[in-house]
mmCIF file of C-alpha atoms in Angstrom:
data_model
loop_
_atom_site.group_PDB
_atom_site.id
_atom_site.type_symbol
_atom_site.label_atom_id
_atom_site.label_comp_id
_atom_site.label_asym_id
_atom_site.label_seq_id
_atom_site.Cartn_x
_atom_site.Cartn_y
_atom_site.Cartn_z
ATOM 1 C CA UNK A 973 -22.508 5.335 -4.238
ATOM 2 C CA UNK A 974 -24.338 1.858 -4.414
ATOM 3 C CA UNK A 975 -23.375 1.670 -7.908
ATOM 4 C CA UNK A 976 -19.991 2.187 -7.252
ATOM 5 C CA UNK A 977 -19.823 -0.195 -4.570
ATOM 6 C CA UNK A 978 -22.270 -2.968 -6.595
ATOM 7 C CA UNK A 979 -19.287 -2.254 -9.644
ATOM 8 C CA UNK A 980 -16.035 -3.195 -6.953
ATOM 9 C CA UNK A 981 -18.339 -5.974 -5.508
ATOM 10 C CA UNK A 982 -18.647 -7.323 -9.338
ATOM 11 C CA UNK A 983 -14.818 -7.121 -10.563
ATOM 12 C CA UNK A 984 -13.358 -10.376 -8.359
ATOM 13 C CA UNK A 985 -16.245 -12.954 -9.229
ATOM 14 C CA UNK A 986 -16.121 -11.729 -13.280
ATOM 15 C CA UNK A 987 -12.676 -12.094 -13.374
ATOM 16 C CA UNK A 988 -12.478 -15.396 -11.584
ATOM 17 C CA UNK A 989 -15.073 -16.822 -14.054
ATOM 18 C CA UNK A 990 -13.319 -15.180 -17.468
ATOM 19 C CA UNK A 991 -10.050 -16.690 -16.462
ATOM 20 C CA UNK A 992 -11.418 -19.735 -15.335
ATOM 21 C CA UNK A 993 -13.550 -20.204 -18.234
ATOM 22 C CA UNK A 994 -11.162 -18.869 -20.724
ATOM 23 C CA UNK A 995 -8.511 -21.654 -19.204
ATOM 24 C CA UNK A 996 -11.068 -24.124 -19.787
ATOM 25 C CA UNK A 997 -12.451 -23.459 -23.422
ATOM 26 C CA UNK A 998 -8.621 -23.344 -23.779
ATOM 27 C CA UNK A 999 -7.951 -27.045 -22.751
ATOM 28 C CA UNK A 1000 -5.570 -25.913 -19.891
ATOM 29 C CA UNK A 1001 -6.068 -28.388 -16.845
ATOM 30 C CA UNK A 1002 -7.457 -25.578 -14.826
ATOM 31 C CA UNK A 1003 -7.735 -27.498 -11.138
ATOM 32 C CA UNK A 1004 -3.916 -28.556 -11.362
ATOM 33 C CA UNK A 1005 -2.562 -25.652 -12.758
ATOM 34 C CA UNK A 1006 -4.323 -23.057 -9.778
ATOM 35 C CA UNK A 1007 -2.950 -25.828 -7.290
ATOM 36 C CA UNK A 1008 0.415 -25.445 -9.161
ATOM 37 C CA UNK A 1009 0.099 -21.733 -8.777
ATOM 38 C CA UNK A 1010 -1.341 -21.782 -5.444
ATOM 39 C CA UNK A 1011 2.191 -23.614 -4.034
ATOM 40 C CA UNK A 1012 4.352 -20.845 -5.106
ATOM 41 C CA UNK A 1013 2.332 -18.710 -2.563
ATOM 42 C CA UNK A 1014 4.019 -20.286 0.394
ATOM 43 C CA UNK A 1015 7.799 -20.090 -0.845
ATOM 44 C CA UNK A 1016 6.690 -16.565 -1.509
ATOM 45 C CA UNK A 1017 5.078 -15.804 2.168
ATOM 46 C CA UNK A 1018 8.151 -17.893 3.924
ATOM 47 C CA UNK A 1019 10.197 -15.277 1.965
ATOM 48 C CA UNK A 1020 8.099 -11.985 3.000
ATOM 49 C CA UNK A 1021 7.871 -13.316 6.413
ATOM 50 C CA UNK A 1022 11.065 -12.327 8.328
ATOM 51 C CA UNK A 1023 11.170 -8.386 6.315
ATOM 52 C CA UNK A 1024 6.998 -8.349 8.191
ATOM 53 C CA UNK A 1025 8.779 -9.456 11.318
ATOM 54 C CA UNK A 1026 11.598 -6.819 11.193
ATOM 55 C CA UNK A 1027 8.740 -4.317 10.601
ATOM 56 C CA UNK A 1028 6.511 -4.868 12.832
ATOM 57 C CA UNK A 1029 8.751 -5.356 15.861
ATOM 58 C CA UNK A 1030 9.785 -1.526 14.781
ATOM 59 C CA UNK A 1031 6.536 -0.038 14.609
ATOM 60 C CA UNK A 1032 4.846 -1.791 17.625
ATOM 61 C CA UNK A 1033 7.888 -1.227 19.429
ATOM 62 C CA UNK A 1034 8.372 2.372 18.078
ATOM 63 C CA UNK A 1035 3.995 2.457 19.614
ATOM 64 C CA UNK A 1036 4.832 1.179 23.142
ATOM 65 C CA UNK A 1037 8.009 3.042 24.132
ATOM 66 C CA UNK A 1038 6.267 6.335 23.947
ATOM 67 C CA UNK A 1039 8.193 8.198 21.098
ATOM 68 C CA UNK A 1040 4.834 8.079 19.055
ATOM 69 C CA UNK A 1041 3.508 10.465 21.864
ATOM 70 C CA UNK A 1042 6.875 12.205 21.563
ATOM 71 C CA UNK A 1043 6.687 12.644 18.188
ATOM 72 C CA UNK A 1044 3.057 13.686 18.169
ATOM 73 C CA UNK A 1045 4.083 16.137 20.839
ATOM 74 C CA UNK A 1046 6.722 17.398 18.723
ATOM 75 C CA UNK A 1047 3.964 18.645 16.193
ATOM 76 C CA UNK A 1048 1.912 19.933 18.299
ATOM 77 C CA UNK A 1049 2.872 23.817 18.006
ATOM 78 C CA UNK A 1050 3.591 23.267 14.426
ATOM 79 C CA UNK A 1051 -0.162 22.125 13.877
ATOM 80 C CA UNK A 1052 -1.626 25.150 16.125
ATOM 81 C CA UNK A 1053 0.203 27.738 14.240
ATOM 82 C CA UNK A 1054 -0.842 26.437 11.437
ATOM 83 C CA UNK A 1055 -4.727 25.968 12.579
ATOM 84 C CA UNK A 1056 -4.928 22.318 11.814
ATOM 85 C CA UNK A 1057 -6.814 20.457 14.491
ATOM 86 C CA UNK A 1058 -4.080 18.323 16.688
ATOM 87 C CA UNK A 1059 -5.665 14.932 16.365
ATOM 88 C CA UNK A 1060 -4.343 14.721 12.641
ATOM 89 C CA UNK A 1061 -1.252 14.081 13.862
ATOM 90 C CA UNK A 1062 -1.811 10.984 15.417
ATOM 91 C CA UNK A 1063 -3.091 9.950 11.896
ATOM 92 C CA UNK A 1064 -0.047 11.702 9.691
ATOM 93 C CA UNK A 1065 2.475 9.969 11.826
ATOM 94 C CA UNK A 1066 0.820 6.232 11.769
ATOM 95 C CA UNK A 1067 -0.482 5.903 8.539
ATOM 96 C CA UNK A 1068 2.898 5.048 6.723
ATOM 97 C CA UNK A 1069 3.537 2.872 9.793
ATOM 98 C CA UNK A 1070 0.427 0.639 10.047
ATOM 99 C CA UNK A 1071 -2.458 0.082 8.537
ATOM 100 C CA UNK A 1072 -4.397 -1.555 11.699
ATOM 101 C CA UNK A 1073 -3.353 1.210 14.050
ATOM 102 C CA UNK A 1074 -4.045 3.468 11.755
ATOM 103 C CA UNK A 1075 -7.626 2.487 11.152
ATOM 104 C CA UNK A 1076 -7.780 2.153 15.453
ATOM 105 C CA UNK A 1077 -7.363 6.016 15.793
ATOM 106 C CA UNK A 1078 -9.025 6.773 12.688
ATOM 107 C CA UNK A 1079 -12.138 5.722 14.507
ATOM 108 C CA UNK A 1080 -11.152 7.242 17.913
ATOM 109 C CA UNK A 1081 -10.575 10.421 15.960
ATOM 110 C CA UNK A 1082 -14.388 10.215 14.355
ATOM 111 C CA UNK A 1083 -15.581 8.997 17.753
ATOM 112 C CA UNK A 1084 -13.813 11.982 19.678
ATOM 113 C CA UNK A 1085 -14.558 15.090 17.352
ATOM 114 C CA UNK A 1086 -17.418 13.608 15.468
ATOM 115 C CA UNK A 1087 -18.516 12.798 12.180
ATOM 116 C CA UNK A 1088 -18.511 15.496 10.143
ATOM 117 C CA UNK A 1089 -15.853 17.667 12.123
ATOM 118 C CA UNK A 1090 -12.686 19.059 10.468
ATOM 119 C CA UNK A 1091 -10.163 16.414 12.181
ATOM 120 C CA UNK A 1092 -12.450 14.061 10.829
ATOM 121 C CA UNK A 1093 -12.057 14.746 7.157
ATOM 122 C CA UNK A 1094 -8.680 15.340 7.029
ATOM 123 C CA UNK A 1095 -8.362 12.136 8.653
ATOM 124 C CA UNK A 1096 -10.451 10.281 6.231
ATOM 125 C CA UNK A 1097 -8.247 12.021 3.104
ATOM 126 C CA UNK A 1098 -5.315 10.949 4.893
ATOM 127 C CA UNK A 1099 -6.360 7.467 5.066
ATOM 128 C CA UNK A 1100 -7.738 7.550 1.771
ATOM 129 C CA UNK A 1101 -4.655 8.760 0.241
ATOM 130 C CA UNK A 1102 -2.093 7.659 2.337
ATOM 131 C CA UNK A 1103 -0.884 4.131 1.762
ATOM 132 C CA UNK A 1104 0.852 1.513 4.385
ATOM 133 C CA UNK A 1105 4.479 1.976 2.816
ATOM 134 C CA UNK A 1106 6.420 0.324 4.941
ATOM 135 C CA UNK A 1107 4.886 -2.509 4.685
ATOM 136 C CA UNK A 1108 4.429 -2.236 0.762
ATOM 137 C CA UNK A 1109 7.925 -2.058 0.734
ATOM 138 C CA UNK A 1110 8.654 -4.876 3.341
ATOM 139 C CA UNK A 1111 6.089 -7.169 1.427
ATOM 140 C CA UNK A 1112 7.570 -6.435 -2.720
ATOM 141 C CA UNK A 1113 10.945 -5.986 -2.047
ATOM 142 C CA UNK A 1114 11.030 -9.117 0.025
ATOM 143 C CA UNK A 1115 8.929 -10.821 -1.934
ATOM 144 C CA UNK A 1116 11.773 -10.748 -4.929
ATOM 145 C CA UNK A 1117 14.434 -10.875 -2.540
ATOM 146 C CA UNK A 1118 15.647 -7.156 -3.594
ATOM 147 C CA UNK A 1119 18.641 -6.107 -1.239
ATOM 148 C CA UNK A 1120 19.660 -2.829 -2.709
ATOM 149 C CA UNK A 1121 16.620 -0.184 -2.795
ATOM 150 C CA UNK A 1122 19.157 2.884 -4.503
ATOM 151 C CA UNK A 1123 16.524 5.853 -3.513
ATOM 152 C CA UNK A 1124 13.280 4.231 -3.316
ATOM 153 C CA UNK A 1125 12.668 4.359 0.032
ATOM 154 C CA UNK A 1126 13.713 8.662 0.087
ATOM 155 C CA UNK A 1127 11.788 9.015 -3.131
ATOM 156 C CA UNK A 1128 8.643 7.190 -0.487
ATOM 157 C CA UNK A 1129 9.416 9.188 2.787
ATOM 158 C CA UNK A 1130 9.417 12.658 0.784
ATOM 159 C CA UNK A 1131 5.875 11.682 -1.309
ATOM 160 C CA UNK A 1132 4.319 10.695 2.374
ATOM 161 C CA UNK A 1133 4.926 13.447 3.814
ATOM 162 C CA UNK A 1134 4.580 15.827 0.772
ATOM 163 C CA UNK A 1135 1.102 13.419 0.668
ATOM 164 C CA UNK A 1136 0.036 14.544 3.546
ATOM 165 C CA UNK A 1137 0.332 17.776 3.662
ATOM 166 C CA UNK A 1138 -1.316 17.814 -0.059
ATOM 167 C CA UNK A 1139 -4.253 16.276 2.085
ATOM 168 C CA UNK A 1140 -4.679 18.604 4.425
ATOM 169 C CA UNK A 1141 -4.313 21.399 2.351
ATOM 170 C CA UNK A 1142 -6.990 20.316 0.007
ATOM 171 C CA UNK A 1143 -9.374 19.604 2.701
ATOM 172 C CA UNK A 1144 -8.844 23.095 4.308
ATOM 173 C CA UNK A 1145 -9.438 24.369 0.827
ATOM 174 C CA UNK A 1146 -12.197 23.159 0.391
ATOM 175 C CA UNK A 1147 -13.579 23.887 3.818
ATOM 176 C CA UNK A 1148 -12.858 27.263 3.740
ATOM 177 C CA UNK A 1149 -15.142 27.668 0.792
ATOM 178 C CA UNK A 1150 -18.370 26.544 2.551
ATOM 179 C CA UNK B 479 15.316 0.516 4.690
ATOM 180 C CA UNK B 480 18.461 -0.001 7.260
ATOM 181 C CA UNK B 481 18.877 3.001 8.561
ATOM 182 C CA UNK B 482 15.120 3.335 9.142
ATOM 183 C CA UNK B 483 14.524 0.253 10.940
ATOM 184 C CA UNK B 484 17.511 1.118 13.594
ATOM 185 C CA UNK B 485 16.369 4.508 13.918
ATOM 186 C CA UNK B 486 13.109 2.717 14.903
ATOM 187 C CA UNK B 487 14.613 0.470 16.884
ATOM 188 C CA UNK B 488 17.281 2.689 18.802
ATOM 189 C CA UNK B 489 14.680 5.715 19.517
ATOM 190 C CA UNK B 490 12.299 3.274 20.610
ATOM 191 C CA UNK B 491 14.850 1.426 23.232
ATOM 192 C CA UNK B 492 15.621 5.026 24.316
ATOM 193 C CA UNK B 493 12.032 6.586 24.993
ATOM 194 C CA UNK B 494 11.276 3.428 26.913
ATOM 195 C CA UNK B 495 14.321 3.500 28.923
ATOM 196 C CA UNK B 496 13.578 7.190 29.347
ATOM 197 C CA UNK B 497 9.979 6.652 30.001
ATOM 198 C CA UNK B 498 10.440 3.768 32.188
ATOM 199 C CA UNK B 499 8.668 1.574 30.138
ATOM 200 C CA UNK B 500 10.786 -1.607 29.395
ATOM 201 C CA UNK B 501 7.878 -3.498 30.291
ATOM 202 C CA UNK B 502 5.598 -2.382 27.007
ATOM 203 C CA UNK B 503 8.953 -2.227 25.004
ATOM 204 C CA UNK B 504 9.797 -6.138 26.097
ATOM 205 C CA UNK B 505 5.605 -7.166 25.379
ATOM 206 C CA UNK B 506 5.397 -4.679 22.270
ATOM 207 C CA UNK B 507 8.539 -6.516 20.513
ATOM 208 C CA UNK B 508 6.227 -10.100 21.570
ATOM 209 C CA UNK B 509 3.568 -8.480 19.842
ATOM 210 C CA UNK B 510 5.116 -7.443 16.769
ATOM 211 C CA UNK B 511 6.219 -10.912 16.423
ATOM 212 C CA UNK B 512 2.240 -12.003 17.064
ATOM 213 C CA UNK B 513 1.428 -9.955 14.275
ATOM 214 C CA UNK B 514 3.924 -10.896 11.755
ATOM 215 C CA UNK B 515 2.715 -14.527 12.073
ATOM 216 C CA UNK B 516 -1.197 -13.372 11.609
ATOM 217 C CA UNK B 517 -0.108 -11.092 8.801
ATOM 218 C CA UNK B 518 1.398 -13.644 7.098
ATOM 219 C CA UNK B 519 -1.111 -16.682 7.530
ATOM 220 C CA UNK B 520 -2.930 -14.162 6.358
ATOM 221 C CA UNK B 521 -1.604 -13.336 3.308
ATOM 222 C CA UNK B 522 -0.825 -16.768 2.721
ATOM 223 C CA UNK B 523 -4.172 -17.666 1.498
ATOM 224 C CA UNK B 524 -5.111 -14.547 -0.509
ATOM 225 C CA UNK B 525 -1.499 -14.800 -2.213
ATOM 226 C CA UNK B 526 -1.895 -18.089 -2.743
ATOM 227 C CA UNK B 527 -5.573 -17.854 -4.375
ATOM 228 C CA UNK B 528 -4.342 -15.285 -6.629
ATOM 229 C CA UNK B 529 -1.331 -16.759 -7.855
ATOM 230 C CA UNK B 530 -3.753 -19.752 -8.475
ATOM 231 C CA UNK B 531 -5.859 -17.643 -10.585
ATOM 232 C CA UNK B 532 -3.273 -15.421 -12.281
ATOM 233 C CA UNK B 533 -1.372 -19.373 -12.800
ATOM 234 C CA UNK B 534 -4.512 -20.273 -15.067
ATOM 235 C CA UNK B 535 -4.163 -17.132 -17.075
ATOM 236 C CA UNK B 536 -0.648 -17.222 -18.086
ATOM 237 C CA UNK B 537 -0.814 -21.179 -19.074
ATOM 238 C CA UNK B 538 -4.375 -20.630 -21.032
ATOM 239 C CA UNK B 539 -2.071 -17.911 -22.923
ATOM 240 C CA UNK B 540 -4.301 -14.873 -22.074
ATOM 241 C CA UNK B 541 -1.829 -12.910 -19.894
ATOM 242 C CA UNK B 542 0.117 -12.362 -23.116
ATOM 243 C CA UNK B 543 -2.986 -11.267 -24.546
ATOM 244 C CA UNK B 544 -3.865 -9.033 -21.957
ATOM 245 C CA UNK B 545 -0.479 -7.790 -21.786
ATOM 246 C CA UNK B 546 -1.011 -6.615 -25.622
ATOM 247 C CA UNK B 547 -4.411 -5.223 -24.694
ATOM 248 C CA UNK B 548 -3.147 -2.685 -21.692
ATOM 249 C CA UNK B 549 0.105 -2.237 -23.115
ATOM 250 C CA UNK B 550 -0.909 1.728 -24.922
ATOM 251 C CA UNK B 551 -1.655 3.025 -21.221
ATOM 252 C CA UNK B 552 1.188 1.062 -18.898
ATOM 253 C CA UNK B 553 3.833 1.389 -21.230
ATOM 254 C CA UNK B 554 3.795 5.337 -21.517
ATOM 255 C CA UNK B 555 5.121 4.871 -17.663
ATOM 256 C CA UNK B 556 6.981 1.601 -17.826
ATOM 257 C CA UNK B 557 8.736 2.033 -21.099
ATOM 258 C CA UNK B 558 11.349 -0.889 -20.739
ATOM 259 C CA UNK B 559 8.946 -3.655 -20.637
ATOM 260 C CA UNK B 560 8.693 -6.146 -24.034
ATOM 261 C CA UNK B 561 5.550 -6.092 -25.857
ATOM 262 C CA UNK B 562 3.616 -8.741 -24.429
ATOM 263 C CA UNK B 563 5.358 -9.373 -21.587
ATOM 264 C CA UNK B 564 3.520 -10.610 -17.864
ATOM 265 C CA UNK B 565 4.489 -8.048 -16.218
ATOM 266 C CA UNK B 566 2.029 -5.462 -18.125
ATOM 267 C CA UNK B 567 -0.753 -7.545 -17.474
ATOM 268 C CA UNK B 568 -0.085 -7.880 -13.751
ATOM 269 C CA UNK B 569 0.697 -4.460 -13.344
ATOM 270 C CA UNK B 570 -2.511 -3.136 -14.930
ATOM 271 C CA UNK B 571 -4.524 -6.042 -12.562
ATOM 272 C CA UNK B 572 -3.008 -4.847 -8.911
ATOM 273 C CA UNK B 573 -3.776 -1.121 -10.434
ATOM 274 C CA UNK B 574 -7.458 -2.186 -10.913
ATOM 275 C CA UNK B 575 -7.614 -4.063 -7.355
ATOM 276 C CA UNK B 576 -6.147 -1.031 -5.981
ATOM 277 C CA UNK B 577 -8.279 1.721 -7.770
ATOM 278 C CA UNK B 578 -11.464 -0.115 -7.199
ATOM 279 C CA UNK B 579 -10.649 -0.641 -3.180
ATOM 280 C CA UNK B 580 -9.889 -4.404 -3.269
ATOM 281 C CA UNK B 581 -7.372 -4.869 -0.719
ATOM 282 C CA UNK B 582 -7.010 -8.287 -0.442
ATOM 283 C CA UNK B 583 -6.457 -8.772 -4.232
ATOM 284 C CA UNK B 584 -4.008 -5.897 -4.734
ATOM 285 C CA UNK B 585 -1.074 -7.226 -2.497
ATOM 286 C CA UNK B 586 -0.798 -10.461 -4.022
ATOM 287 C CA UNK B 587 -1.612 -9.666 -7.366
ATOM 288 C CA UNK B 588 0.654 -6.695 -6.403
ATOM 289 C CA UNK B 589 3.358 -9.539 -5.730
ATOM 290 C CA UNK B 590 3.288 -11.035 -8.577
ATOM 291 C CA UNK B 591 3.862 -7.851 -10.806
ATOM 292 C CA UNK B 592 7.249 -7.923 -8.674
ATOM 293 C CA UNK B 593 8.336 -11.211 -9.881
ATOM 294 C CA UNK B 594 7.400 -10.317 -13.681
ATOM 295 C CA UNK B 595 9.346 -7.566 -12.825
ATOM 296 C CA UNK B 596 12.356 -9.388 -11.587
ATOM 297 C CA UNK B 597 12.356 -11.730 -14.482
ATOM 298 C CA UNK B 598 13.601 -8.532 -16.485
ATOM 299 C CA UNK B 599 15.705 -7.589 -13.669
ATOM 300 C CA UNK B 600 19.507 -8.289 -14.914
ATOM 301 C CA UNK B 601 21.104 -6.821 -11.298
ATOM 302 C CA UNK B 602 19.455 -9.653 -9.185
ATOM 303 C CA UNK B 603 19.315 -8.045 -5.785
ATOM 304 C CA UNK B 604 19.081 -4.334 -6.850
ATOM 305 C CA UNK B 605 15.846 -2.737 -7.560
ATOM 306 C CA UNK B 606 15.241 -1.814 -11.127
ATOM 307 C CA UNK B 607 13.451 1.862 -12.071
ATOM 308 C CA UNK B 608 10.332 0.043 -12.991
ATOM 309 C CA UNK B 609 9.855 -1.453 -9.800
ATOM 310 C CA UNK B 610 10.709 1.708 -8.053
ATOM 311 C CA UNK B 611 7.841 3.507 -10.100
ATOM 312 C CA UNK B 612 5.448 0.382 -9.453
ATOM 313 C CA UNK B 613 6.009 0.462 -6.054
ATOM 314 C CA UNK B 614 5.679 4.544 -5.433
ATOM 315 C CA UNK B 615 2.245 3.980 -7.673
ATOM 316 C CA UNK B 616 1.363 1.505 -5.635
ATOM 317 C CA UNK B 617 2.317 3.623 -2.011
ATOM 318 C CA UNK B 618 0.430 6.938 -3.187
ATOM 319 C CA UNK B 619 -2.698 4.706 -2.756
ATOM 320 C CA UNK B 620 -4.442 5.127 -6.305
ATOM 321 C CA UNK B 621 -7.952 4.357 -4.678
ATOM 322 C CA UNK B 622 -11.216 5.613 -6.195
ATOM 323 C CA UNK B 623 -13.832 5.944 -3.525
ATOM 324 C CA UNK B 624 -12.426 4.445 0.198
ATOM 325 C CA UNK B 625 -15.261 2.481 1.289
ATOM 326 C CA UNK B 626 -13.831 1.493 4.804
ATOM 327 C CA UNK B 627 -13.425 5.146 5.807
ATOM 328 C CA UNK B 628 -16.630 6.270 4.361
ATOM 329 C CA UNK B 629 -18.543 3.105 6.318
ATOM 330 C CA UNK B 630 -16.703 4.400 9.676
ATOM 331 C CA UNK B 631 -17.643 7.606 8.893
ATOM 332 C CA UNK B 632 -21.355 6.634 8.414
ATOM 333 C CA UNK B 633 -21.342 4.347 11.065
ATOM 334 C CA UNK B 634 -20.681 7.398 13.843
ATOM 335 C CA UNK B 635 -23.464 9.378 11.992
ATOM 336 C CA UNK B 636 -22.375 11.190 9.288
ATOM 337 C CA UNK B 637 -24.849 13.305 7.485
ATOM 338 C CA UNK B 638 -22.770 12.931 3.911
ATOM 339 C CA UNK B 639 -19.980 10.773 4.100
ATOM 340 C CA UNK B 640 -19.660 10.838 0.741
ATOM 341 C CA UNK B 641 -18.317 14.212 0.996
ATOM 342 C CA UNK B 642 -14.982 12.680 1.497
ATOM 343 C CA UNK B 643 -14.664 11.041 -1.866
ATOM 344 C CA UNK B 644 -13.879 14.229 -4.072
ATOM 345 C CA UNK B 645 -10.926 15.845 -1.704
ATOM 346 C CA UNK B 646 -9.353 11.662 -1.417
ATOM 347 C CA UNK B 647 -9.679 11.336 -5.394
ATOM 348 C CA UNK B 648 -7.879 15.064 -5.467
ATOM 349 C CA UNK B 649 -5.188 14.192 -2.609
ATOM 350 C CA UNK B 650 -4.321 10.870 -4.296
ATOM 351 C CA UNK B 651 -3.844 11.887 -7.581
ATOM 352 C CA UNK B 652 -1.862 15.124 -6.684
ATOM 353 C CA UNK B 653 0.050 13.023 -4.615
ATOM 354 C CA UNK B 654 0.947 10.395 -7.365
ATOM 355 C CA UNK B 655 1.813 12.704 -9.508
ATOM 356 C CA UNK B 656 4.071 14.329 -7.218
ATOM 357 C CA UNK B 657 5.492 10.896 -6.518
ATOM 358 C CA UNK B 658 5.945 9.746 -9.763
ATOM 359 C CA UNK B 659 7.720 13.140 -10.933
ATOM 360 C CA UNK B 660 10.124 13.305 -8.117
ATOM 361 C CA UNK B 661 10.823 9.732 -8.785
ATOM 362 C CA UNK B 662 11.596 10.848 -12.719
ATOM 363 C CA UNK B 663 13.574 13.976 -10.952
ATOM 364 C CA UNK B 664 15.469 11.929 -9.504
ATOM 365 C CA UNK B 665 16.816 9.043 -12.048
ATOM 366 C CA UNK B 666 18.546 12.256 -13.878
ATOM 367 C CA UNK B 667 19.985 12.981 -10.484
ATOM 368 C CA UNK B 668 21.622 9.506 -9.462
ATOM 369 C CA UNK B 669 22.324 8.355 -12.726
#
């Protein structure tokens, strides 16, 4: 695990230095030319900006009215039938949605049931395996200024939720076998 | 995207009407707003440090050689992308940053494979198939071992957090392969 971690902790500073270096041994003016770059990075953020804002006025919006507890409610028999613990909802439902909130009851979950209980670790695979995708698609589509999506975002709705129950199935796998 | 974002908005407007809760709606919508503006200041400095950095590579001509380096493994996937192109290079980086749990690298660096991308893009404000596939890569979460979860998870006392690791490596790459096959399903489809 430390090894792992040392590894991830490595890759940004040895890649920093090798381009750096590289830039320099190759004559480029490296200072200028990362302050060159750098300046793009606020036309692109002033781009991103008002897709984030459209977003996020949804999903916080979508939090506070109380159709997330809806919603969660709606599951709820589904997930007893089907002897998944009901606290994964919570997590199924937000993780697409936001990655802050998402983290927020991730911990409540842990905190609530425990470390090492079953709505924990189907939690954790979730979050694991799950990514933001709203806001992936809010942040490179508007980044490029791309209008038309064709069937992106169905082709992302259908893998979430196909995701997630490939998480929790794999979980309760391997559960079972203990 | 459009008719998500007014389903979001219209169901929300009507559970807090129902719910009498035009209060939170009112203050959520504020909040949203609060957040956007954090999000972005935030992303303003990582995106600009990395496009920096990845500036320094492409004018010190080792993008291109990168490009020709990864090319074998991203161009089974992205087969319309020239030889030694940007876009390989980029795309292979935000991969990395993204397998290895680097967060705050992946997004811009992420960003920037999209522009490569829409240099080759002759439709201007229509997605092309390889940005489709980059971005359903890039949403199945390709991450190795999640270090946030398992430090929550050890934080509350787990006796082997790292009992996570195996079923998220498992989920993830079931899950991109699902992704990535119904997205290849479904080019024959709409074509």
């Amino acid at each position: 695990m430390t090894t792992a971690n040392f590894i991830s902790q490595l890759m940004i500073p040895v890649f920093i230095l090798f381009a750096v270096a590289y830039g320099f041994a190759k004559k480029v003016r490296v200072y200028d030319c990362f302050v060159s770059g750098a300046k793009d990075g606020i036309t692109v953020v002033i781009k991103i900006f008002p897709y984030l804002l459209a977003i996020f006025i949804a999903v916080k919006s979508f939090q506070a009215s109380g159709a997330f507890d809806f919603a969660k409610d709606l599951f709820r028999g589904l997930f007893i039938a089907l002897n998944i613990p009901i606290e994964v909802i919570a997590i199924a439902i937000i993780k697409p949605l936001s990655g802050s909130a998402s983290l927020g009851v991730f911990t409540d979950i842990v905190k609530t049931t425990g470390s090492d209980s079953l709505a924990s670790l189907i939690s954790a695979v979730i979050m694991g395996s799950a990514e933001t995708t709203f806001y992936v698609l809010a942040v490179y589509l508007g980044a490029v200024g791309i209008k038309k999506t064709r069937h992106l975002v169905s082709v992302c709705v259908v893998s979430d939720i196909v995701g997630i129950i490939i998480a929790i199935g794999i979980v309760k796998f391997l559960f079972s076998l203990r | 995207m459009n008719t998500i974002w007014f389903l979001l908005i219209a169901i929300s407007v009507i559970f807090s009407v129902i719910n009498g809760r035009l209060d939170e709606f009112t203050k959520s919508i504020f909040d949203g707003a609060k957040s956007a503006v954090e999000v972005s200041l935030f992303l303003l400095g990582i995106v600009a440090l990395w496009l920096g950095v990845t500036k320094i590579i492409e004018d010190s001509g080792l993008i291109h050689r990168l490009s020709n380096l990864f090319r074998p493994v991203i161009s089974r996937l992205f087969k319309n992308i020239p030889q030694d192109h940007p876009a390989i290079t980029s795309i292979t980086l935000n991969f990395l940053a993204n397998v290895f749990g680097l967060g705050n690298a992946a997004t811009p660096l992420g960003i920037k494979a999209m522009q490569d991308l829409q240099s080759l893009n002759p439709g201007g404000e229509t997605v092309t198939f390889e940005m489709m596939l980059f971005i359903i890569i890039n949403t199945a979460s390709i991450q190795l071992i999640p270090f946030t979860v398992i430090g929550i998870l050890s934080d509350f006392g787990s006796k082997n957090p790292a009992q996570v690791v195996l079923p998220t490596i498992l989920a993830t790459a079931l899950s991109a392969v699902f992704a990535v096959t119904t997205l290849f399903i479904s080019r024959k489809i709409f074509k």
